[in-house]
Every structure is written in structure tokens, then in C-alpha cells.
mmCIF file of C-alpha atoms in Angstrom:
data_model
loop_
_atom_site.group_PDB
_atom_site.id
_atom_site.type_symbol
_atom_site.label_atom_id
_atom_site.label_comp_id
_atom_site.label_asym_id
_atom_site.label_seq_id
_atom_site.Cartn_x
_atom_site.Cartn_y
_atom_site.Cartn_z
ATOM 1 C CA UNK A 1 0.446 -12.437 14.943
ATOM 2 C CA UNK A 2 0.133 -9.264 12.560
ATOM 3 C CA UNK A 3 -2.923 -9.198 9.863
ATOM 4 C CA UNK A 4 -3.183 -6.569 7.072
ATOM 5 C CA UNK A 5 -6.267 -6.585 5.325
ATOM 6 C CA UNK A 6 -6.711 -4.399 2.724
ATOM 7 C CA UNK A 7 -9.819 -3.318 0.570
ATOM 8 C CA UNK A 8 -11.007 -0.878 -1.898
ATOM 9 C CA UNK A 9 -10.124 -2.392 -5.530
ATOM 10 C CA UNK A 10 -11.883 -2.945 -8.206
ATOM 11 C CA UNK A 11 -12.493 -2.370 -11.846
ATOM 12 C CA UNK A 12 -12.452 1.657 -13.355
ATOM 13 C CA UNK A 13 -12.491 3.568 -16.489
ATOM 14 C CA UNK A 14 -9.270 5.075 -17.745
ATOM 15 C CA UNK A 15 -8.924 8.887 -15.790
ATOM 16 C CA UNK A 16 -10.521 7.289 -13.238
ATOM 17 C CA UNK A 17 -9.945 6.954 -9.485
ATOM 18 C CA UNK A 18 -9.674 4.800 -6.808
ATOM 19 C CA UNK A 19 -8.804 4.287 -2.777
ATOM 20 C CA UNK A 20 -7.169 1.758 -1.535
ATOM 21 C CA UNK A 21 -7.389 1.391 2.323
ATOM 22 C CA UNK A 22 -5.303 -1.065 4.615
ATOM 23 C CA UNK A 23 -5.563 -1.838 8.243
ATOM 24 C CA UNK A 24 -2.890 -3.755 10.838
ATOM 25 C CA UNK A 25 -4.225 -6.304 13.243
ATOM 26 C CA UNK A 26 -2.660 -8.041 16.222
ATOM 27 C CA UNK A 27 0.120 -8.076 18.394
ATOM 28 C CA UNK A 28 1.427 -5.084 17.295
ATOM 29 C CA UNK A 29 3.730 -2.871 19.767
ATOM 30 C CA UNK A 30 4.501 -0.324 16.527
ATOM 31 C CA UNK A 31 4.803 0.267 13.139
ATOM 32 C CA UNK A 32 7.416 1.873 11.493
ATOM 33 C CA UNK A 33 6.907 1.988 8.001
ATOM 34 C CA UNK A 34 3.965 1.427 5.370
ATOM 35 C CA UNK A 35 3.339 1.706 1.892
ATOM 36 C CA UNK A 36 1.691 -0.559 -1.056
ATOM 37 C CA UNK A 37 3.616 -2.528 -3.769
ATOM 38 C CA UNK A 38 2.037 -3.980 -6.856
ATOM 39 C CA UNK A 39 2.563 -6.604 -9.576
ATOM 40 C CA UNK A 40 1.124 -6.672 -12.808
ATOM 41 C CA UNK A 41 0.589 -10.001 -14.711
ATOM 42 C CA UNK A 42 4.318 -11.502 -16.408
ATOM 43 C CA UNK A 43 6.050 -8.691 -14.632
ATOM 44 C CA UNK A 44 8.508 -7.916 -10.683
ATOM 45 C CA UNK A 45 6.560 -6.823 -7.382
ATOM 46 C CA UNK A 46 7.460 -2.806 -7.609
ATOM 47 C CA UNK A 47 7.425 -0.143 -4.771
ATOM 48 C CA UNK A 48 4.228 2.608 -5.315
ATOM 49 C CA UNK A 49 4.707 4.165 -2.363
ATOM 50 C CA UNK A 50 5.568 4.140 1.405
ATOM 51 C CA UNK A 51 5.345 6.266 4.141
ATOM 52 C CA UNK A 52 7.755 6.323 7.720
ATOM 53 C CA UNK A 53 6.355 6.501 10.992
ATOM 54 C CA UNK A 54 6.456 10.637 11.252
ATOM 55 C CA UNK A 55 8.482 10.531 8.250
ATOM 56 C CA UNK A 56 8.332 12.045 4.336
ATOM 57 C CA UNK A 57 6.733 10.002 1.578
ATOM 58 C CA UNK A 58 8.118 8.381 -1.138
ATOM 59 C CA UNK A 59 6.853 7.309 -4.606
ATOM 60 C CA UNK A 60 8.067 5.998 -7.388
ATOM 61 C CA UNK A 61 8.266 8.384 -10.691
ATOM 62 C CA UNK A 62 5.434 6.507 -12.186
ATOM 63 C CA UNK A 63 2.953 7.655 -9.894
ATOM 64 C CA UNK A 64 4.262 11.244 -8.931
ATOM 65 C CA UNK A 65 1.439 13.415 -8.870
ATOM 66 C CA UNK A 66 -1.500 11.150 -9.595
ATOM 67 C CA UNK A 67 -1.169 8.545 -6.503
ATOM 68 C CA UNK A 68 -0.987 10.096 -2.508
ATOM 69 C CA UNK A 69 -0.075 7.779 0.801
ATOM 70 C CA UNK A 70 -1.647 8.648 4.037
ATOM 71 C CA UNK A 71 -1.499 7.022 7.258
ATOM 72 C CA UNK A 72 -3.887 7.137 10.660
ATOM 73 C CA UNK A 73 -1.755 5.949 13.055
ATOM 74 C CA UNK A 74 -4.669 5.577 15.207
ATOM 75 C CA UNK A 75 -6.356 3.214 13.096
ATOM 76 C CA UNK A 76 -2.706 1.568 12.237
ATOM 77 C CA UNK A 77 -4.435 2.325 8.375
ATOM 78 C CA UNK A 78 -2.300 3.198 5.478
ATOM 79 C CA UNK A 79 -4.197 4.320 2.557
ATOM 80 C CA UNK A 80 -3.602 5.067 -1.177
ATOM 81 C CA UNK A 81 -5.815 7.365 -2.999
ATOM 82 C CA UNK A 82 -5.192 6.722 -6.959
ATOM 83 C CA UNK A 83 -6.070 9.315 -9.176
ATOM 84 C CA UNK A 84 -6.223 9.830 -12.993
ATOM 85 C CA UNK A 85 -5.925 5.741 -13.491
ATOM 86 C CA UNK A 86 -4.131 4.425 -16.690
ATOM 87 C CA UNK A 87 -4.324 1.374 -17.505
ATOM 88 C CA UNK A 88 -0.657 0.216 -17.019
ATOM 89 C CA UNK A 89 -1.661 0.602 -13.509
ATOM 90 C CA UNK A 90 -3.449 -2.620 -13.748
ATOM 91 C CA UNK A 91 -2.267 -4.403 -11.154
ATOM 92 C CA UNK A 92 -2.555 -6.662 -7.845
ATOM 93 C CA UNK A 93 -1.937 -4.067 -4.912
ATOM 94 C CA UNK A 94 -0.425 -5.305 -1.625
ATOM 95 C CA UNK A 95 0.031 -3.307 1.590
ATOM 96 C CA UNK A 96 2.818 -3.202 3.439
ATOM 97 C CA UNK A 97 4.062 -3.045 6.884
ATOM 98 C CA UNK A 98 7.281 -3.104 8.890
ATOM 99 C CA UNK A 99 6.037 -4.098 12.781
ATOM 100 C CA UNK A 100 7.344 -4.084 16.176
ATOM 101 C CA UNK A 101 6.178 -7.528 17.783
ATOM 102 C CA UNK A 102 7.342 -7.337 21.440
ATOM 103 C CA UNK A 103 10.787 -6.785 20.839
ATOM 104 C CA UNK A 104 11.003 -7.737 17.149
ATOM 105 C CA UNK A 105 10.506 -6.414 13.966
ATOM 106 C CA UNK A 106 9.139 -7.945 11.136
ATOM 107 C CA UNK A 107 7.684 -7.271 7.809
ATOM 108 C CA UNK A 108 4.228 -8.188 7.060
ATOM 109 C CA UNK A 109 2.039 -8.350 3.898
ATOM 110 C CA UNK A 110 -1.479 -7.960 2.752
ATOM 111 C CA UNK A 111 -3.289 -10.762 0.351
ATOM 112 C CA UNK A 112 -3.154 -8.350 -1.897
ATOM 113 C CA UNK A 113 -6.158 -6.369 -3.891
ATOM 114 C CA UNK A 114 -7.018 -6.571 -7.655
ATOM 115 C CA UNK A 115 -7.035 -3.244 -9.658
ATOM 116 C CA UNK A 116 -8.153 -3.283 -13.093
ATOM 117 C CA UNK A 117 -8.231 -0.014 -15.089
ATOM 118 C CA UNK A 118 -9.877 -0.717 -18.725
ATOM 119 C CA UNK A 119 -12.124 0.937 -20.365
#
């Protein structure tokens, strides 16, 4: 019913940067929240960041100040522009959504998208 595809990950140098972008296909009436998770190899899916429908963003402290969320609600997009890369944020990067299917919500998940920072 809902797709998210996401794209934009790859392999970068150390300082480097990187933009993740994520679209929402379907039968979607509207989305509430978004945001991108990520698990590295051996370790817990963690929160990066989300953002509400019309809401303030969140991050977690490990990415304060290098990483920023946006959203065009138009394009139902979320994206995640990663900046000065290290490489514990190696990881696979999933985007996520919270949608309003007729008269239900559900959350929905991207297949995810490999980042590799290594010099």
C-alpha cells in the first residue's frame, strides 16, 4: 500500500558529506511523522532524526550540528543532509514514515541505504 524508497548512499572520505533523500508512494491519505534510523554492523536500530508533520525536529546528540532533516510535503520526501562524516557513522540508513491509509495509521519502512564513511 505505502512504498518508501530511499537513495543517496554511498561510500565517502572522513569530513565528508552526504544526502540522503526518501520518497512515500501509494495510498497515502497523510503523513504524520518522518525521520531516518540506522544500524551499524553487531549493533541496535537507533533514531538519527525525525521530523512531525508542521512540527520541530529532533536528533539524537550524536548528530547535533553535523546532520539536518527536511521534509517537502509536496513531494511526501524526507531528506537528511549529513555533514562532516565520521566514520562511526557507518551505517545502513532507513527512512521512516508514520501514514494515514484511509482511516488507519501505520508505520512504514524503507529497504534501507548503505553508508560507508572510510577513508
Amino acid at each position: 500500500q505505502v512504498q518508501l524508497v530511499e537513495s543517496g548512499g554511498g561510500l565517502v572520505q572522513p569530513g565528508g558529506s552526504l544526502r540522503l533523500s526518501c520518497v512515500a508512494s501509494g495510498s497515502i491519505f497523510s503523513i504524520g511523522t518522518m525521520g531516518w534510523y540506522r544500524q551499524a554492523p553487531g549493533k541496535q536500530r537507533e533514531l538519527v532524526a525525525t521530523i512531525p508533520s508542521g512540527g520541530s525536529t529532533n536528533y539524537a546528540d550524536s548528530v547535533k550540528g553535523r546532520f539536518t532533516i527536511s521534509r517537502d510535503y509536496a513531494k511526501n520526501a524526507v531528506y537528511l543532509q549529513m555533514n562532516s562524516l565520521k566514520p562511526e557513522d557507518t551505517a545502513v540508513y532507513s527512512c521512516y514514515a508514520r501514514v494515514l491509509v484511509t482511516i488507519r495509521w501505520g508505520d512504514y519502512w524503507g529497504q534501507g541505504t548503505q553508508v560507508t564513511v572510510s577513508s
